[in-house]
Amino acid sequence: MDTTQLNKISAAVLVSGIAFFMAGRIGDLLIVDTQPKKSAILIEEPKAPVAAAPAELPFTALLAKADPADGQKAFLAAGCVACHSFNDGGKNGLGPNLYGVVGRKIASHEGYTYSAALSGKTGEWTYEQINTWITKPAAFAPGTKMTYAGLGDAKKRADIIAWLRTLSASPMALPVVAASTGAAAGAAAPAGGQSFAALLASADAAAGQTSTLRLGCIACHSFNEGGKNGLGPN
């Protein structure tokens, strides 16, 4: 092969290389590589399960286990003595004397001038009425002159009322705690619903079997007499 042929081959290779390089450069200029702002597949971090708030005991159950000593401390801490006396025969202040208040007729303490809002209330200061009153006085008697905003802690309210109960020569009997709602039951009935004991008493066993099958429980459990254990026990 002579020199001319070699030169032609070399020139062809060189031209091909240049053409390939230029084609790549032109392609880079024509096609702009951009990163997407969002992933095409959104993968969310698993959220931790939110623990259910513990069910609050009904007021009667709280009152049954209330501590009068803690109630007196809560009464003093709330600054109630700035307006009320609570000894037998004590004088009225900005508020009436509270000795014997549990079971007393509402707005009836001798020598104290009540607001029209409270004077319009009928009945006695039962445990439930006092509980509602100190939860939020302005809601119990709109227009009351009592400026106390209220106490949201149900246990403290029960403790205070248990202590107020002791301010009497003959303390009023505590309300009876129903077996299905007592402290031993561990929880109040759902708001606006029945207690679990009441629901169980009227439950439908056939509907329960249908629910068990629909939930797929038989994938892990057997429930016939003498049935074998699976992923879960018989």
mmCIF file of C-alpha atoms in Angstrom:
data_model
loop_
_atom_site.group_PDB
_atom_site.id
_atom_site.type_symbol
_atom_site.label_atom_id
_atom_site.label_comp_id
_atom_site.label_asym_id
_atom_site.label_seq_id
_atom_site.Cartn_x
_atom_site.Cartn_y
_atom_site.Cartn_z
ATOM 1 C CA MET A 1 0.000 0.000 0.000
ATOM 2 C CA ASP A 2 1.532 3.324 -1.070
ATOM 3 C CA THR A 3 1.740 6.505 1.004
ATOM 4 C CA THR A 4 -1.236 8.114 -0.734
ATOM 5 C CA GLN A 5 -3.533 5.295 0.315
ATOM 6 C CA LEU A 6 -2.327 5.516 3.928
ATOM 7 C CA ASN A 7 -2.909 9.257 3.993
ATOM 8 C CA LYS A 8 -6.442 8.786 2.672
ATOM 9 C CA ILE A 9 -7.232 6.208 5.345
ATOM 10 C CA SER A 10 -5.778 8.398 8.085
ATOM 11 C CA ALA A 11 -7.714 11.397 6.814
ATOM 12 C CA ALA A 12 -10.943 9.371 6.725
ATOM 13 C CA VAL A 13 -10.468 8.187 10.322
ATOM 14 C CA LEU A 14 -9.678 11.720 11.456
ATOM 15 C CA VAL A 15 -12.728 13.175 9.704
ATOM 16 C CA SER A 16 -14.955 10.444 11.170
ATOM 17 C CA GLY A 17 -13.674 11.199 14.680
ATOM 18 C CA ILE A 18 -14.250 14.917 14.219
ATOM 19 C CA ALA A 19 -17.735 14.320 12.834
ATOM 20 C CA PHE A 20 -18.611 12.009 15.760
ATOM 21 C CA PHE A 21 -17.333 14.569 18.278
ATOM 22 C CA MET A 22 -19.264 17.424 16.642
ATOM 23 C CA ALA A 23 -22.446 15.360 16.499
ATOM 24 C CA GLY A 24 -22.190 14.711 20.240
ATOM 25 C CA ARG A 25 -21.666 18.402 20.968
ATOM 26 C CA ILE A 26 -24.614 19.426 18.832
ATOM 27 C CA GLY A 27 -26.770 16.777 20.566
ATOM 28 C CA ASP A 28 -25.807 18.152 23.998
ATOM 29 C CA LEU A 29 -26.837 21.632 22.880
ATOM 30 C CA LEU A 30 -30.150 20.472 21.469
ATOM 31 C CA ILE A 31 -31.169 18.199 24.378
ATOM 32 C CA VAL A 32 -31.209 19.893 27.804
ATOM 33 C CA ASP A 33 -31.048 17.480 30.733
ATOM 34 C CA THR A 34 -33.227 18.843 33.553
ATOM 35 C CA GLN A 35 -33.934 17.269 36.910
ATOM 36 C CA PRO A 36 -37.646 16.944 37.795
ATOM 37 C CA LYS A 37 -38.753 19.073 40.744
ATOM 38 C CA LYS A 38 -40.822 16.215 42.170
ATOM 39 C CA SER A 39 -40.307 12.503 42.152
ATOM 40 C CA ALA A 40 -42.584 10.663 39.751
ATOM 41 C CA ILE A 41 -43.416 8.257 42.579
ATOM 42 C CA LEU A 42 -44.157 9.896 45.906
ATOM 43 C CA ILE A 43 -42.942 7.778 48.794
ATOM 44 C CA GLU A 44 -44.226 9.046 52.094
ATOM 45 C CA GLU A 45 -42.570 8.349 55.389
ATOM 46 C CA PRO A 46 -44.717 6.010 57.479
ATOM 47 C CA LYS A 47 -46.528 7.926 60.191
ATOM 48 C CA ALA A 48 -46.327 6.731 63.730
ATOM 49 C CA PRO A 49 -49.711 5.605 65.043
ATOM 50 C CA VAL A 50 -51.373 8.178 67.256
ATOM 51 C CA ALA A 51 -52.085 6.768 70.657
ATOM 52 C CA ALA A 52 -55.723 6.994 71.621
ATOM 53 C CA ALA A 53 -56.444 9.350 74.473
ATOM 54 C CA PRO A 54 -57.315 7.481 77.650
ATOM 55 C CA ALA A 55 -61.050 7.446 78.311
ATOM 56 C CA GLU A 56 -62.073 9.813 81.113
ATOM 57 C CA LEU A 57 -63.899 8.279 84.051
ATOM 58 C CA PRO A 58 -67.453 9.515 84.603
ATOM 59 C CA PHE A 59 -67.878 12.190 87.256
ATOM 60 C CA THR A 60 -69.510 9.849 89.790
ATOM 61 C CA ALA A 61 -66.539 7.466 89.581
ATOM 62 C CA LEU A 62 -64.064 10.334 89.994
ATOM 63 C CA LEU A 63 -66.006 11.613 92.995
ATOM 64 C CA ALA A 64 -66.042 8.167 94.599
ATOM 65 C CA LYS A 65 -62.239 8.044 94.581
ATOM 66 C CA ALA A 66 -61.647 11.775 95.167
ATOM 67 C CA ASP A 67 -59.306 13.015 97.912
ATOM 68 C CA PRO A 68 -60.765 15.822 100.091
ATOM 69 C CA ALA A 69 -57.269 16.829 101.253
ATOM 70 C CA ASP A 70 -56.181 17.336 97.657
ATOM 71 C CA GLY A 71 -59.433 19.199 97.091
ATOM 72 C CA GLN A 72 -58.679 21.688 99.848
ATOM 73 C CA LYS A 73 -55.211 22.256 98.389
ATOM 74 C CA ALA A 74 -56.690 22.808 94.917
ATOM 75 C CA PHE A 75 -59.288 25.206 96.384
ATOM 76 C CA LEU A 76 -56.598 27.265 98.079
ATOM 77 C CA ALA A 77 -54.292 27.147 95.048
ATOM 78 C CA ALA A 78 -57.095 28.480 92.835
ATOM 79 C CA GLY A 79 -57.374 31.537 95.102
ATOM 80 C CA CYS A 80 -61.010 30.860 96.008
ATOM 81 C CA VAL A 81 -60.439 32.137 99.565
ATOM 82 C CA ALA A 82 -60.125 35.654 98.145
ATOM 83 C CA CYS A 83 -63.910 35.626 97.682
ATOM 84 C CA HIS A 84 -65.253 32.841 99.906
ATOM 85 C CA SER A 85 -65.046 31.795 103.535
ATOM 86 C CA PHE A 86 -65.767 28.175 104.329
ATOM 87 C CA ASN A 87 -65.924 27.895 108.112
ATOM 88 C CA ASP A 88 -69.207 27.338 109.949
ATOM 89 C CA GLY A 89 -70.802 30.758 110.455
ATOM 90 C CA GLY A 90 -68.163 32.508 108.356
ATOM 91 C CA LYS A 91 -68.937 35.866 106.806
ATOM 92 C CA ASN A 92 -69.816 36.432 103.189
ATOM 93 C CA GLY A 93 -67.215 38.156 101.054
ATOM 94 C CA LEU A 94 -67.283 38.869 97.352
ATOM 95 C CA GLY A 95 -68.862 35.409 97.238
ATOM 96 C CA PRO A 96 -71.061 33.629 99.761
ATOM 97 C CA ASN A 97 -69.817 31.485 102.632
ATOM 98 C CA LEU A 98 -69.486 27.891 101.410
ATOM 99 C CA TYR A 99 -70.054 25.944 104.607
ATOM 100 C CA GLY A 100 -72.906 23.515 103.926
ATOM 101 C CA VAL A 101 -73.055 24.424 100.246
ATOM 102 C CA VAL A 102 -73.430 20.794 99.084
ATOM 103 C CA GLY A 103 -77.164 20.115 99.084
ATOM 104 C CA ARG A 104 -78.095 23.742 99.768
ATOM 105 C CA LYS A 105 -80.673 25.477 97.603
ATOM 106 C CA ILE A 106 -78.993 27.439 94.793
ATOM 107 C CA ALA A 107 -78.551 31.173 95.501
ATOM 108 C CA SER A 108 -79.991 30.863 99.006
ATOM 109 C CA HIS A 109 -77.266 31.724 101.490
ATOM 110 C CA GLU A 110 -78.596 34.223 103.979
ATOM 111 C CA GLY A 111 -77.259 37.765 103.707
ATOM 112 C CA TYR A 112 -75.652 37.426 100.286
ATOM 113 C CA THR A 113 -76.935 39.257 97.212
ATOM 114 C CA TYR A 114 -76.739 36.978 94.185
ATOM 115 C CA SER A 115 -76.755 37.994 90.533
ATOM 116 C CA ALA A 116 -80.027 37.712 88.655
ATOM 117 C CA ALA A 117 -78.391 35.027 86.497
ATOM 118 C CA LEU A 118 -77.846 32.731 89.477
ATOM 119 C CA SER A 119 -80.992 33.746 91.373
ATOM 120 C CA GLY A 120 -83.002 32.519 88.396
ATOM 121 C CA LYS A 121 -81.685 28.977 88.870
ATOM 122 C CA THR A 122 -83.865 26.474 90.696
ATOM 123 C CA GLY A 123 -83.014 23.340 92.608
ATOM 124 C CA GLU A 124 -80.164 22.474 94.930
ATOM 125 C CA TRP A 125 -76.407 22.412 94.688
ATOM 126 C CA THR A 126 -76.139 18.704 93.914
ATOM 127 C CA TYR A 127 -72.763 17.163 93.161
ATOM 128 C CA GLU A 128 -73.510 17.310 89.439
ATOM 129 C CA GLN A 129 -74.662 20.939 89.604
ATOM 130 C CA ILE A 130 -71.545 22.047 91.479
ATOM 131 C CA ASN A 131 -69.368 20.154 89.012
ATOM 132 C CA THR A 132 -71.030 21.920 86.066
ATOM 133 C CA TRP A 133 -70.837 25.276 87.841
ATOM 134 C CA ILE A 134 -67.112 25.222 88.624
ATOM 135 C CA THR A 135 -66.281 23.798 85.192
ATOM 136 C CA LYS A 136 -67.321 27.135 83.709
ATOM 137 C CA PRO A 137 -69.528 29.478 85.774
ATOM 138 C CA ALA A 138 -70.288 31.772 82.826
ATOM 139 C CA ALA A 139 -71.716 28.828 80.877
ATOM 140 C CA PHE A 140 -73.815 27.578 83.803
ATOM 141 C CA ALA A 141 -75.288 31.005 84.519
ATOM 142 C CA PRO A 142 -74.580 33.532 81.736
ATOM 143 C CA GLY A 143 -74.303 36.971 83.309
ATOM 144 C CA THR A 144 -73.101 35.734 86.696
ATOM 145 C CA LYS A 145 -70.959 38.157 88.642
ATOM 146 C CA MET A 146 -68.557 35.385 89.582
ATOM 147 C CA THR A 147 -65.386 36.176 87.639
ATOM 148 C CA TYR A 148 -63.698 32.785 88.039
ATOM 149 C CA ALA A 149 -63.053 31.363 84.546
ATOM 150 C CA GLY A 150 -63.532 27.731 85.545
ATOM 151 C CA LEU A 151 -61.552 24.553 86.161
ATOM 152 C CA GLY A 152 -61.024 22.137 83.285
ATOM 153 C CA ASP A 153 -59.324 19.371 85.279
ATOM 154 C CA ALA A 154 -62.097 16.872 86.122
ATOM 155 C CA LYS A 155 -60.083 15.147 88.853
ATOM 156 C CA LYS A 156 -59.366 18.435 90.633
ATOM 157 C CA ARG A 157 -63.043 19.365 90.410
ATOM 158 C CA ALA A 158 -63.977 16.032 92.001
ATOM 159 C CA ASP A 159 -61.390 16.531 94.756
ATOM 160 C CA ILE A 160 -62.693 20.054 95.500
ATOM 161 C CA ILE A 161 -66.308 18.881 95.620
ATOM 162 C CA ALA A 162 -65.328 15.970 97.902
ATOM 163 C CA TRP A 163 -63.742 18.533 100.228
ATOM 164 C CA LEU A 164 -66.763 20.860 100.074
ATOM 165 C CA ARG A 165 -68.856 17.845 101.088
ATOM 166 C CA THR A 166 -66.933 17.654 104.375
ATOM 167 C CA LEU A 167 -67.962 21.239 105.231
ATOM 168 C CA SER A 168 -71.176 20.095 106.869
ATOM 169 C CA ALA A 169 -72.400 18.633 110.130
ATOM 170 C CA SER A 170 -74.195 15.969 108.055
ATOM 171 C CA PRO A 171 -72.382 15.460 104.710
ATOM 172 C CA MET A 172 -74.702 14.490 101.866
ATOM 173 C CA ALA A 173 -74.389 10.896 100.671
ATOM 174 C CA LEU A 174 -72.225 10.361 97.626
ATOM 175 C CA PRO A 175 -74.002 9.359 94.400
ATOM 176 C CA VAL A 176 -74.090 5.652 93.618
ATOM 177 C CA VAL A 177 -71.542 4.552 91.023
ATOM 178 C CA ALA A 178 -73.092 2.230 88.440
ATOM 179 C CA ALA A 179 -71.202 -1.050 88.022
ATOM 180 C CA SER A 180 -70.753 -0.509 84.278
ATOM 181 C CA THR A 181 -69.327 2.972 84.725
ATOM 182 C CA GLY A 182 -67.405 2.648 87.986
ATOM 183 C CA ALA A 183 -63.684 2.849 88.478
ATOM 184 C CA ALA A 184 -63.482 -0.948 88.242
ATOM 185 C CA ALA A 185 -64.926 -0.814 84.730
ATOM 186 C CA GLY A 186 -62.007 1.366 83.718
ATOM 187 C CA ALA A 187 -63.714 3.656 81.228
ATOM 188 C CA ALA A 188 -66.762 5.776 80.578
ATOM 189 C CA ALA A 189 -69.354 4.986 77.980
ATOM 190 C CA PRO A 190 -68.642 6.549 74.579
ATOM 191 C CA ALA A 191 -70.045 10.068 74.223
ATOM 192 C CA GLY A 192 -73.672 9.796 73.251
ATOM 193 C CA GLY A 193 -73.496 5.965 73.310
ATOM 194 C CA GLN A 194 -74.034 2.981 75.564
ATOM 195 C CA SER A 195 -71.543 1.435 77.947
ATOM 196 C CA PHE A 196 -69.760 -1.710 76.790
ATOM 197 C CA ALA A 197 -71.657 -3.797 79.332
ATOM 198 C CA ALA A 198 -74.973 -2.592 77.885
ATOM 199 C CA LEU A 199 -73.802 -3.255 74.330
ATOM 200 C CA LEU A 200 -72.655 -6.756 75.284
ATOM 201 C CA ALA A 201 -75.973 -7.537 76.922
ATOM 202 C CA SER A 202 -77.811 -6.819 73.664
ATOM 203 C CA ALA A 203 -75.151 -8.197 71.282
ATOM 204 C CA ASP A 204 -76.001 -10.517 68.351
ATOM 205 C CA ALA A 205 -73.812 -13.656 68.329
ATOM 206 C CA ALA A 206 -74.726 -14.493 64.718
ATOM 207 C CA ALA A 207 -73.665 -11.030 63.581
ATOM 208 C CA GLY A 208 -70.452 -11.557 65.543
ATOM 209 C CA GLN A 209 -69.693 -14.738 63.623
ATOM 210 C CA THR A 210 -70.325 -12.929 60.341
ATOM 211 C CA SER A 211 -67.958 -10.133 61.379
ATOM 212 C CA THR A 212 -65.290 -12.650 62.433
ATOM 213 C CA LEU A 213 -65.405 -14.332 59.011
ATOM 214 C CA ARG A 214 -65.448 -11.037 57.147
ATOM 215 C CA LEU A 215 -62.403 -9.800 59.037
ATOM 216 C CA GLY A 216 -60.466 -12.876 57.939
ATOM 217 C CA CYS A 217 -59.768 -14.131 61.459
ATOM 218 C CA ILE A 218 -59.999 -17.757 60.248
ATOM 219 C CA ALA A 219 -56.722 -17.270 58.377
ATOM 220 C CA CYS A 220 -54.955 -17.515 61.741
ATOM 221 C CA HIS A 221 -57.476 -19.039 64.148
ATOM 222 C CA SER A 222 -59.737 -22.062 64.333
ATOM 223 C CA PHE A 223 -62.744 -21.869 66.605
ATOM 224 C CA ASN A 224 -64.327 -25.293 66.576
ATOM 225 C CA GLU A 225 -64.051 -27.488 69.669
ATOM 226 C CA GLY A 226 -60.734 -29.343 69.552
ATOM 227 C CA GLY A 227 -59.596 -27.319 66.525
ATOM 228 C CA LYS A 228 -55.903 -27.041 65.775
ATOM 229 C CA ASN A 229 -53.822 -23.972 66.482
ATOM 230 C CA GLY A 230 -52.670 -21.998 63.457
ATOM 231 C CA LEU A 231 -50.745 -18.740 63.339
ATOM 232 C CA GLY A 232 -52.957 -17.912 66.309
ATOM 233 C CA PRO A 233 -54.477 -20.163 68.984
ATOM 234 C CA ASN A 234 -57.788 -21.975 68.755
#
